[in-house]
Amino acid sequence: MPLMRHPALKPFGLFALCFALALAAGPARATEPQAAKPDAKKAAVPELTPEEKKEKEMRSACKALICGIYHNKLAQGADVSCNVIKSWRKETLNKMISKARISWPWGKARCQTQIKLKRDMLAKAIAEPKLTAKIDTHTITCEIEREKGPYTMKFDLSPTVTFEKGKAVSAKLGWGKIEAPALAKSAIWSAAKADSFFGVFEKSVVEDINKFFTTNCLEVKDAWAK
Protein backbone atom coordinates (compact mmCIF):
# COMPACT_ATOMS: atom_id res chain seq x y z
CA MET A 1 0.00 0.00 0.00
CA PRO A 2 1.50 3.36 -1.00
CA LEU A 3 2.31 5.69 1.85
CA MET A 4 -0.18 8.49 1.09
CA ARG A 5 -3.23 6.52 -0.09
CA HIS A 6 -4.62 5.35 3.24
CA PRO A 7 -5.64 8.30 5.47
CA ALA A 8 -5.33 6.33 8.68
CA LEU A 9 -1.71 5.53 7.88
CA LYS A 10 -0.54 8.97 6.74
CA PRO A 11 0.63 10.18 10.17
CA PHE A 12 2.31 6.90 11.06
CA GLY A 13 4.08 6.51 7.74
CA LEU A 14 5.47 10.03 7.55
CA PHE A 15 6.37 10.11 11.22
CA ALA A 16 8.14 6.77 10.97
CA LEU A 17 10.15 8.13 8.06
CA CYS A 18 11.07 11.36 9.87
CA PHE A 19 11.99 9.43 12.99
CA ALA A 20 14.28 7.12 11.07
CA LEU A 21 15.86 9.95 9.10
CA ALA A 22 16.46 11.96 12.26
CA LEU A 23 18.31 9.11 13.90
CA ALA A 24 20.36 8.44 10.82
CA ALA A 25 21.33 12.04 10.47
CA GLY A 26 22.24 12.14 14.08
CA PRO A 27 24.45 9.86 16.18
CA ALA A 28 21.89 7.51 17.50
CA ARG A 29 21.84 4.83 14.80
CA ALA A 30 24.41 3.03 12.70
CA THR A 31 22.89 2.78 9.25
CA GLU A 32 25.53 0.86 7.37
CA PRO A 33 24.77 -2.82 6.62
CA GLN A 34 25.99 -5.35 9.16
CA ALA A 35 28.74 -7.74 8.15
CA ALA A 36 27.43 -10.79 6.32
CA LYS A 37 28.82 -14.28 6.01
CA PRO A 38 31.58 -14.47 3.36
CA ASP A 39 29.54 -16.58 0.95
CA ALA A 40 26.51 -14.27 1.20
CA LYS A 41 28.19 -10.92 1.61
CA LYS A 42 28.08 -9.93 -2.05
CA ALA A 43 24.34 -10.49 -2.30
CA ALA A 44 23.44 -9.15 1.15
CA VAL A 45 25.35 -5.86 1.12
CA PRO A 46 24.89 -3.52 -1.86
CA GLU A 47 27.96 -1.64 -3.01
CA LEU A 48 28.08 1.95 -1.80
CA THR A 49 28.06 4.76 -4.34
CA PRO A 50 30.88 7.36 -4.20
CA GLU A 51 28.39 9.76 -2.59
CA GLU A 52 27.41 7.20 0.06
CA LYS A 53 31.06 6.38 0.80
CA LYS A 54 31.85 10.05 1.38
CA GLU A 55 28.85 10.44 3.68
CA LYS A 56 29.87 7.33 5.63
CA GLU A 57 33.39 8.67 6.18
CA MET A 58 31.98 11.94 7.50
CA ARG A 59 29.65 10.14 9.91
CA SER A 60 32.43 7.83 11.13
CA ALA A 61 34.57 10.77 12.21
CA CYS A 62 31.67 12.29 14.14
CA LYS A 63 30.82 8.94 15.70
CA ALA A 64 34.40 8.44 16.89
CA LEU A 65 34.43 11.91 18.46
CA ILE A 66 31.20 11.33 20.38
CA CYS A 67 32.20 7.83 21.50
CA GLY A 68 35.61 9.03 22.70
CA ILE A 69 34.13 11.78 24.87
CA TYR A 70 31.51 9.44 26.32
CA HIS A 71 33.64 6.37 27.07
CA ASN A 72 36.74 8.29 28.17
CA LYS A 73 34.68 10.76 30.26
CA LEU A 74 36.46 13.71 28.63
CA ALA A 75 34.50 16.69 29.99
CA GLN A 76 37.17 19.28 29.12
CA GLY A 77 37.45 20.67 25.61
CA ALA A 78 35.29 21.83 22.72
CA ASP A 79 31.70 20.68 22.31
CA VAL A 80 30.68 18.36 19.47
CA SER A 81 29.69 20.04 16.20
CA CYS A 82 29.47 17.83 13.11
CA ASN A 83 27.77 18.41 9.77
CA VAL A 84 26.21 15.03 8.97
CA ILE A 85 24.59 13.89 5.72
CA LYS A 86 22.82 10.61 4.97
CA SER A 87 21.27 9.32 1.75
CA TRP A 88 18.56 6.65 1.89
CA ARG A 89 17.76 4.41 -1.07
CA LYS A 90 14.14 3.72 -1.98
CA GLU A 91 14.45 0.05 -1.03
CA THR A 92 15.87 0.98 2.38
CA LEU A 93 13.00 3.39 3.04
CA ASN A 94 10.51 0.69 2.02
CA LYS A 95 12.05 -1.68 4.54
CA MET A 96 11.86 0.94 7.31
CA ILE A 97 8.13 1.52 6.99
CA SER A 98 7.10 -2.00 5.97
CA LYS A 99 5.98 -2.82 9.52
CA ALA A 100 3.08 -0.41 8.96
CA ARG A 101 2.12 -2.41 5.85
CA ILE A 102 2.79 0.56 3.61
CA SER A 103 5.30 1.28 0.87
CA TRP A 104 7.47 4.26 -0.06
CA PRO A 105 6.04 5.92 -3.21
CA TRP A 106 8.99 8.20 -4.08
CA GLY A 107 12.71 7.87 -4.76
CA LYS A 108 15.74 8.27 -2.51
CA ALA A 109 15.94 10.77 0.35
CA ARG A 110 18.99 12.81 1.35
CA CYS A 111 19.02 14.38 4.82
CA GLN A 112 21.39 16.77 6.55
CA THR A 113 21.80 18.25 10.03
CA GLN A 114 24.42 19.90 12.23
CA ILE A 115 24.97 17.64 15.25
CA LYS A 116 25.46 19.75 18.39
CA LEU A 117 26.22 18.02 21.70
CA LYS A 118 27.64 19.44 24.92
CA ARG A 119 30.89 17.71 25.84
CA ASP A 120 30.24 17.79 29.60
CA MET A 121 26.78 16.29 29.05
CA LEU A 122 28.26 13.31 27.18
CA ALA A 123 30.90 12.75 29.88
CA LYS A 124 28.34 13.01 32.70
CA ALA A 125 25.96 10.59 30.97
CA ILE A 126 28.32 7.70 31.76
CA ALA A 127 29.97 9.10 34.91
CA GLU A 128 26.93 10.12 36.98
CA PRO A 129 24.32 7.79 38.54
CA LYS A 130 21.49 9.68 36.83
CA LEU A 131 21.37 12.51 34.31
CA THR A 132 18.59 14.15 32.31
CA ALA A 133 20.21 15.58 29.19
CA LYS A 134 18.41 18.36 27.34
CA ILE A 135 19.90 18.43 23.86
CA ASP A 136 19.95 21.61 21.76
CA THR A 137 17.42 21.98 18.97
CA HIS A 138 18.48 20.22 15.77
CA THR A 139 17.08 21.21 12.39
CA ILE A 140 16.92 18.32 9.93
CA THR A 141 16.47 19.01 6.21
CA CYS A 142 15.53 16.24 3.79
CA GLU A 143 15.27 16.33 0.00
CA ILE A 144 13.16 13.54 -1.46
CA GLU A 145 13.30 12.55 -5.12
CA ARG A 146 10.02 12.53 -7.05
CA GLU A 147 9.07 12.35 -10.73
CA LYS A 148 7.74 15.93 -10.60
CA GLY A 149 10.84 17.29 -8.91
CA PRO A 150 12.43 17.19 -5.45
CA TYR A 151 10.26 17.38 -2.35
CA THR A 152 11.89 19.31 0.54
CA MET A 153 10.99 18.83 4.20
CA LYS A 154 12.53 20.51 7.25
CA PHE A 155 11.75 19.85 10.92
CA ASP A 156 13.15 20.67 14.37
CA LEU A 157 13.80 18.24 17.22
CA SER A 158 14.81 19.17 20.79
CA PRO A 159 15.44 15.76 22.42
CA THR A 160 15.53 15.05 26.14
CA VAL A 161 17.23 11.83 27.25
CA THR A 162 17.47 10.42 30.78
CA PHE A 163 20.50 8.25 31.58
CA GLU A 164 20.93 5.96 34.59
CA LYS A 165 24.32 4.35 35.23
CA GLY A 166 25.43 5.15 31.69
CA LYS A 167 22.36 3.75 29.94
CA ALA A 168 19.47 5.63 28.38
CA VAL A 169 16.20 4.78 30.15
CA SER A 170 13.79 7.29 28.59
CA ALA A 171 13.72 9.76 25.71
CA LYS A 172 11.49 12.37 24.13
CA LEU A 173 12.05 13.72 20.63
CA GLY A 174 10.65 17.18 21.40
CA TRP A 175 9.07 18.09 18.07
CA GLY A 176 9.23 21.76 17.03
CA LYS A 177 8.77 23.69 13.80
CA ILE A 178 7.92 21.73 10.67
CA GLU A 179 8.30 23.09 7.13
CA ALA A 180 6.83 20.89 4.40
CA PRO A 181 4.12 20.89 1.71
CA ALA A 182 0.65 21.20 3.28
CA LEU A 183 -0.37 17.54 3.04
CA ALA A 184 2.87 16.22 4.49
CA LYS A 185 2.98 18.89 7.21
CA SER A 186 -0.52 18.01 8.42
CA ALA A 187 0.36 14.32 8.63
CA ILE A 188 3.67 14.95 10.41
CA TRP A 189 2.07 17.26 12.96
CA SER A 190 -0.60 14.67 13.77
CA ALA A 191 2.06 12.04 14.39
CA ALA A 192 4.29 14.44 16.32
CA LYS A 193 1.43 15.32 18.67
CA ALA A 194 0.67 11.64 19.20
CA ASP A 195 4.32 11.00 20.01
CA SER A 196 4.39 13.91 22.48
CA PHE A 197 1.35 12.60 24.35
CA PHE A 198 1.84 8.84 24.10
CA GLY A 199 5.58 8.32 23.55
CA VAL A 200 4.98 6.38 20.34
CA PHE A 201 8.67 5.88 19.54
CA GLU A 202 10.24 6.35 22.97
CA LYS A 203 11.28 2.71 23.32
CA SER A 204 12.93 2.65 19.89
CA VAL A 205 14.86 5.85 20.61
CA VAL A 206 16.17 4.44 23.90
CA GLU A 207 17.23 1.19 22.24
CA ASP A 208 19.05 3.04 19.46
CA ILE A 209 20.90 5.32 21.88
CA ASN A 210 22.12 2.36 23.92
CA LYS A 211 23.11 0.47 20.77
CA PHE A 212 25.10 3.48 19.59
CA PHE A 213 27.14 3.77 22.79
CA THR A 214 27.88 0.02 22.86
CA THR A 215 27.87 -1.87 19.55
CA ASN A 216 28.34 1.11 17.25
CA CYS A 217 31.10 2.71 19.30
CA LEU A 218 33.04 -0.55 19.13
CA GLU A 219 33.08 -0.22 15.32
CA VAL A 220 35.31 2.86 15.63
CA LYS A 221 37.11 1.98 18.86
CA ASP A 222 40.56 2.24 17.27
CA ALA A 223 39.87 5.93 16.66
CA TRP A 224 38.87 6.85 20.23
CA ALA A 225 40.34 4.28 22.64
CA LYS A 226 43.19 5.55 24.81
CSV table of N, CA and C in Angstrom, one decimal, residues 109-215:
chain,number,residue,atom,x,y,z
A,109,ALA,N,16.0,9.6,-0.5
A,109,ALA,CA,15.9,10.8,0.3
A,109,ALA,C,17.4,11.1,0.8
A,110,ARG,N,17.7,12.4,0.9
A,110,ARG,CA,19.0,12.8,1.4
A,110,ARG,C,18.8,13.8,2.5
A,111,CYS,N,19.3,13.5,3.7
A,111,CYS,CA,19.0,14.4,4.8
A,111,CYS,C,20.3,14.9,5.4
A,112,GLN,N,20.2,16.1,6.0
A,112,GLN,CA,21.4,16.8,6.5
A,112,GLN,C,21.0,17.5,7.8
A,113,THR,N,22.0,17.5,8.8
A,113,THR,CA,21.8,18.2,10.0
A,113,THR,C,23.2,18.6,10.6
A,114,GLN,N,23.2,19.6,11.5
A,114,GLN,CA,24.4,19.9,12.2
A,114,GLN,C,24.3,19.3,13.6
A,115,ILE,N,25.0,18.3,13.9
A,115,ILE,CA,25.0,17.6,15.2
A,115,ILE,C,25.6,18.6,16.3
A,116,LYS,N,24.9,18.9,17.3
A,116,LYS,CA,25.5,19.8,18.4
A,116,LYS,C,25.2,19.1,19.7
A,117,LEU,N,26.3,18.7,20.4
A,117,LEU,CA,26.2,18.0,21.7
A,117,LEU,C,27.2,18.6,22.7
A,118,LYS,N,26.8,18.9,23.9
A,118,LYS,CA,27.6,19.4,24.9
A,118,LYS,C,28.6,18.4,25.4
A,119,ARG,N,29.9,18.7,25.4
A,119,ARG,CA,30.9,17.7,25.8
A,119,ARG,C,30.7,17.2,27.3
A,120,ASP,N,30.4,18.2,28.2
A,120,ASP,CA,30.2,17.8,29.6
A,120,ASP,C,29.0,16.9,29.8
A,121,MET,N,28.0,17.1,29.0
A,121,MET,CA,26.8,16.3,29.0
A,121,MET,C,27.1,14.8,28.7
A,122,LEU,N,27.9,14.7,27.6
A,122,LEU,CA,28.3,13.3,27.2
A,122,LEU,C,29.1,12.6,28.3
A,123,ALA,N,30.0,13.3,28.9
A,123,ALA,CA,30.9,12.8,29.9
A,123,ALA,C,30.1,12.4,31.1
A,124,LYS,N,29.2,13.3,31.5
A,124,LYS,CA,28.3,13.0,32.7
A,124,LYS,C,27.4,11.9,32.5
A,125,ALA,N,26.9,11.6,31.2
A,125,ALA,CA,26.0,10.6,31.0
A,125,ALA,C,26.5,9.2,31.4
A,126,ILE,N,27.8,9.0,31.3
A,126,ILE,CA,28.3,7.7,31.8
A,126,ILE,C,28.9,7.8,33.2
A,127,ALA,N,29.3,9.0,33.6
A,127,ALA,CA,30.0,9.1,34.9
A,127,ALA,C,29.0,9.2,36.1
A,128,GLU,N,27.8,9.9,35.9
A,128,GLU,CA,26.9,10.1,37.0
A,128,GLU,C,25.9,9.0,37.1
A,129,PRO,N,25.4,8.8,38.3
A,129,PRO,CA,24.3,7.8,38.5
A,129,PRO,C,23.1,8.0,37.7
A,130,LYS,N,22.7,9.3,37.6
A,130,LYS,CA,21.5,9.7,36.8
A,130,LYS,C,21.7,11.1,36.2
A,131,LEU,N,21.3,11.2,35.0
A,131,LEU,CA,21.4,12.5,34.3
A,131,LEU,C,20.2,12.7,33.3
A,132,THR,N,19.6,13.8,33.3
A,132,THR,CA,18.6,14.2,32.3
A,132,THR,C,19.2,15.2,31.4
A,133,ALA,N,19.5,14.7,30.2
A,133,ALA,CA,20.2,15.6,29.2
A,133,ALA,C,19.2,16.3,28.3
A,134,LYS,N,19.2,17.6,28.3
A,134,LYS,CA,18.4,18.4,27.3
A,134,LYS,C,19.3,18.8,26.2
A,135,ILE,N,19.1,18.2,25.0
A,135,ILE,CA,19.9,18.4,23.9
A,135,ILE,C,19.4,19.6,23.1
A,136,ASP,N,20.3,20.4,22.5
A,136,ASP,CA,19.9,21.6,21.8
A,136,ASP,C,19.1,21.2,20.6
A,137,THR,N,18.3,22.2,20.1
A,137,THR,CA,17.4,22.0,19.0
A,137,THR,C,18.2,21.7,17.7
A,138,HIS,N,17.8,20.6,17.0
A,138,HIS,CA,18.5,20.2,15.8
A,138,HIS,C,17.5,20.4,14.6
A,139,THR,N,17.9,21.1,13.6
A,139,THR,CA,17.1,21.2,12.4
A,139,THR,C,17.5,20.2,11.3
A,140,ILE,N,16.6,19.4,10.9
A,140,ILE,CA,16.9,18.3,9.9
A,140,ILE,C,16.2,18.7,8.6
A,141,THR,N,17.0,18.7,7.5
A,141,THR,CA,16.5,19.0,6.2
A,141,THR,C,16.6,17.8,5.3
A,142,CYS,N,15.5,17.4,4.7
A,142,CYS,CA,15.5,16.2,3.8
A,142,CYS,C,15.0,16.6,2.4
A,143,GLU,N,15.7,16.2,1.4
A,143,GLU,CA,15.3,16.3,0.0
A,143,GLU,C,14.9,15.0,-0.6
A,144,ILE,N,13.7,14.8,-1.0
A,144,ILE,CA,13.2,13.5,-1.5
A,144,ILE,C,12.9,13.6,-3.0
A,145,GLU,N,13.5,12.6,-3.7
A,145,GLU,CA,13.3,12.5,-5.1
A,145,GLU,C,11.9,12.1,-5.5
A,146,ARG,N,11.3,12.9,-6.5
A,146,ARG,CA,10.0,12.5,-7.0
A,146,ARG,C,10.1,12.8,-8.6
A,147,GLU,N,9.1,12.2,-9.3
A,147,GLU,CA,9.1,12.3,-10.7
A,147,GLU,C,8.8,13.8,-11.1
A,148,LYS,N,8.1,14.5,-10.3
A,148,LYS,CA,7.7,15.9,-10.6
A,148,LYS,C,8.7,16.9,-10.0
A,149,GLY,N,9.8,16.4,-9.5
A,149,GLY,CA,10.8,17.3,-8.9
A,149,GLY,C,11.0,17.0,-7.4
A,150,PRO,N,12.1,17.5,-6.8
A,150,PRO,CA,12.4,17.2,-5.4
A,150,PRO,C,11.4,17.8,-4.5
A,151,TYR,N,11.3,17.1,-3.4
A,151,TYR,CA,10.3,17.4,-2.3
A,151,TYR,C,11.1,17.7,-1.1
A,152,THR,N,11.1,18.9,-0.6
A,152,THR,CA,11.9,19.3,0.5
A,152,THR,C,11.1,19.4,1.8
A,153,MET,N,11.6,18.8,2.9
A,153,MET,CA,11.0,18.8,4.2
A,153,MET,C,12.0,19.2,5.2
A,154,LYS,N,11.6,20.1,6.2
A,154,LYS,CA,12.5,20.5,7.3
A,154,LYS,C,11.8,20.5,8.6
A,155,PHE,N,12.4,19.9,9.6
A,155,PHE,CA,11.8,19.9,10.9
A,155,PHE,C,12.8,20.0,12.0
A,156,ASP,N,12.3,20.5,13.2
A,156,ASP,CA,13.1,20.7,14.4
A,156,ASP,C,12.9,19.6,15.4
A,157,LEU,N,13.9,19.1,16.1
A,157,LEU,CA,13.8,18.2,17.2
A,157,LEU,C,14.6,18.8,18.4
A,158,SER,N,14.1,18.8,19.6
A,158,SER,CA,14.8,19.2,20.8
A,158,SER,C,14.7,18.0,21.8
A,159,PRO,N,15.6,17.0,21.6
A,159,PRO,CA,15.4,15.8,22.4
A,159,PRO,C,15.8,15.9,23.9
A,160,THR,N,15.2,15.2,24.7
A,160,THR,CA,15.5,15.1,26.1
A,160,THR,C,15.7,13.6,26.4
A,161,VAL,N,16.9,13.2,27.0
A,161,VAL,CA,17.2,11.8,27.3
A,161,VAL,C,17.7,11.7,28.7
A,162,THR,N,17.1,10.7,29.4
A,162,THR,CA,17.5,10.4,30.8
A,162,THR,C,18.4,9.2,30.8
A,163,PHE,N,19.5,9.3,31.4
A,163,PHE,CA,20.5,8.2,31.6
A,163,PHE,C,20.5,7.8,33.0
A,164,GLU,N,20.7,6.5,33.3
A,164,GLU,CA,20.9,6.0,34.6
A,164,GLU,C,22.1,5.0,34.5
A,165,LYS,N,23.1,5.2,35.2
A,165,LYS,CA,24.3,4.3,35.2
A,165,LYS,C,24.9,4.1,33.8
A,166,GLY,N,24.9,5.2,33.0
A,166,GLY,CA,25.4,5.1,31.7
A,166,GLY,C,24.5,4.6,30.6
A,167,LYS,N,23.3,4.3,30.9
A,167,LYS,CA,22.4,3.8,29.9
A,167,LYS,C,21.2,4.7,29.8
A,168,ALA,N,20.7,4.9,28.6
A,168,ALA,CA,19.5,5.6,28.4
A,168,ALA,C,18.3,4.8,28.9
A,169,VAL,N,17.4,5.5,29.6
A,169,VAL,CA,16.2,4.8,30.1
A,169,VAL,C,14.9,5.4,29.6
A,170,SER,N,15.0,6.7,29.2
A,170,SER,CA,13.8,7.3,28.6
A,170,SER,C,14.2,8.4,27.6
A,171,ALA,N,13.4,8.7,26.7
A,171,ALA,CA,13.7,9.8,25.7
A,171,ALA,C,12.5,10.4,25.1
A,172,LYS,N,12.6,11.6,24.8
A,172,LYS,CA,11.5,12.4,24.1
A,172,LYS,C,12.1,13.1,23.0
A,173,LEU,N,11.5,13.1,21.8
A,173,LEU,CA,12.0,13.7,20.6
A,173,LEU,C,11.9,15.2,20.7
A,174,GLY,N,10.8,15.7,21.3
A,174,GLY,CA,10.7,17.2,21.4
A,174,GLY,C,10.4,17.9,20.1
A,175,TRP,N,9.4,17.5,19.4
A,175,TRP,CA,9.1,18.1,18.1
A,175,TRP,C,8.9,19.6,18.1
A,176,GLY,N,9.4,20.3,17.1
A,176,GLY,CA,9.2,21.8,17.0
A,176,GLY,C,8.7,22.1,15.7
A,177,LYS,N,9.3,23.2,15.1
A,177,LYS,CA,8.8,23.7,13.8
A,177,LYS,C,8.9,22.7,12.7
A,178,ILE,N,7.9,22.6,11.8
A,178,ILE,CA,7.9,21.7,10.7
A,178,ILE,C,7.6,22.6,9.4
A,179,GLU,N,8.5,22.4,8.4
A,179,GLU,CA,8.3,23.1,7.1
A,179,GLU,C,8.2,22.0,6.1
A,180,ALA,N,7.0,21.9,5.4
A,180,ALA,CA,6.8,20.9,4.4
A,180,ALA,C,5.6,21.3,3.6
A,181,PRO,N,5.4,20.7,2.4
A,181,PRO,CA,4.1,20.9,1.7
A,181,PRO,C,2.9,20.6,2.6
A,182,ALA,N,1.8,21.2,2.4
A,182,ALA,CA,0.7,21.2,3.3
A,182,ALA,C,0.2,19.8,3.7
A,183,LEU,N,0.1,18.9,2.7
A,183,LEU,CA,-0.4,17.5,3.0
A,183,LEU,C,0.6,16.8,4.0
A,184,ALA,N,1.9,16.9,3.7
A,184,ALA,CA,2.9,16.2,4.5
A,184,ALA,C,2.9,16.9,5.9
A,185,LYS,N,2.9,18.2,5.9
A,185,LYS,CA,3.0,18.9,7.2
A,185,LYS,C,1.8,18.5,8.1
A,186,SER,N,0.6,18.4,7.6
A,186,SER,CA,-0.5,18.0,8.4
A,186,SER,C,-0.3,16.6,9.0
A,187,ALA,N,0.2,15.7,8.2
A,187,ALA,CA,0.4,14.3,8.6
A,187,ALA,C,1.5,14.2,9.7
A,188,ILE,N,2.6,15.0,9.5
A,188,ILE,CA,3.7,14.9,10.4
A,188,ILE,C,3.3,15.5,11.7
A,189,TRP,N,2.5,16.6,11.7
A,189,TRP,CA,2.1,17.3,13.0
A,189,TRP,C,1.2,16.3,13.8
A,190,SER,N,0.3,15.6,13.1
A,190,SER,CA,-0.6,14.7,13.8
A,190,SER,C,0.2,13.6,14.5
A,191,ALA,N,1.2,13.1,13.8
A,191,ALA,CA,2.1,12.0,14.4
A,191,ALA,C,2.9,12.6,15.5
A,192,ALA,N,3.4,13.8,15.3
A,192,ALA,CA,4.3,14.4,16.3
A,192,ALA,C,3.5,14.7,17.6
A,193,LYS,N,2.3,15.1,17.5
A,193,LYS,CA,1.4,15.3,18.7
A,193,LYS,C,1.2,14.0,19.4
A,194,ALA,N,0.9,13.0,18.6
A,194,ALA,CA,0.7,11.6,19.2
A,194,ALA,C,1.9,11.2,19.9
A,195,ASP,N,3.1,11.4,19.4
A,195,ASP,CA,4.3,11.0,20.0
A,195,ASP,C,4.5,11.8,21.3
A,196,SER,N,4.2,13.1,21.3
A,196,SER,CA,4.4,13.9,22.5
A,196,SER,C,3.5,13.4,23.6
A,197,PHE,N,2.3,13.0,23.3
A,197,PHE,CA,1.3,12.6,24.4
A,197,PHE,C,1.5,11.1,24.8
A,198,PHE,N,1.8,10.3,23.8
A,198,PHE,CA,1.8,8.8,24.1
A,198,PHE,C,3.2,8.2,24.0
A,199,GLY,N,4.3,8.9,23.6
A,199,GLY,CA,5.6,8.3,23.5
A,199,GLY,C,5.7,7.2,22.5
A,200,VAL,N,5.1,7.4,21.3
A,200,VAL,CA,5.0,6.4,20.3
A,200,VAL,C,6.3,5.7,20.1
A,201,PHE,N,7.4,6.5,19.9
A,201,PHE,CA,8.7,5.9,19.5
A,201,PHE,C,9.7,5.9,20.6
A,202,GLU,N,9.3,6.2,21.9
A,202,GLU,CA,10.2,6.3,23.0
A,202,GLU,C,11.1,5.1,23.1
A,203,LYS,N,10.5,3.9,23.1
A,203,LYS,CA,11.3,2.7,23.3
A,203,LYS,C,12.3,2.5,22.2
A,204,SER,N,12.0,2.8,21.0
A,204,SER,CA,12.9,2.6,19.9
A,204,SER,C,14.1,3.6,20.0
A,205,VAL,N,13.8,4.9,20.4
A,205,VAL,CA,14.9,5.8,20.6
A,205,VAL,C,15.8,5.4,21.7
A,206,VAL,N,15.3,4.9,22.8
A,206,VAL,CA,16.2,4.4,23.9
A,206,VAL,C,17.0,3.3,23.4
A,207,GLU,N,16.5,2.3,22.7
A,207,GLU,CA,17.2,1.2,22.2
A,207,GLU,C,18.3,1.6,21.3
A,208,ASP,N,18.0,2.6,20.4
A,208,ASP,CA,19.0,3.0,19.5
A,208,ASP,C,20.2,3.8,20.1
A,209,ILE,N,19.9,4.6,21.2
A,209,ILE,CA,20.9,5.3,21.9
A,209,ILE,C,21.8,4.3,22.6
A,210,ASN,N,21.3,3.3,23.2
A,210,ASN,CA,22.1,2.4,23.9
A,210,ASN,C,22.9,1.5,22.9
A,211,LYS,N,22.4,1.2,21.8
A,211,LYS,CA,23.1,0.5,20.8
A,211,LYS,C,24.3,1.3,20.3
A,212,PHE,N,24.0,2.6,20.1
A,212,PHE,CA,25.1,3.5,19.6
A,212,PHE,C,26.3,3.5,20.5
A,213,PHE,N,26.0,3.6,21.8
A,213,PHE,CA,27.1,3.8,22.8
A,213,PHE,C,27.8,2.4,23.1
A,214,THR,N,27.3,1.3,22.6
A,214,THR,CA,27.9,0.0,22.9
A,214,THR,C,28.4,-0.5,21.5
A,215,THR,N,27.5,-1.2,20.8
A,215,THR,CA,27.9,-1.9,19.6
A,215,THR,C,28.5,-0.9,18.5
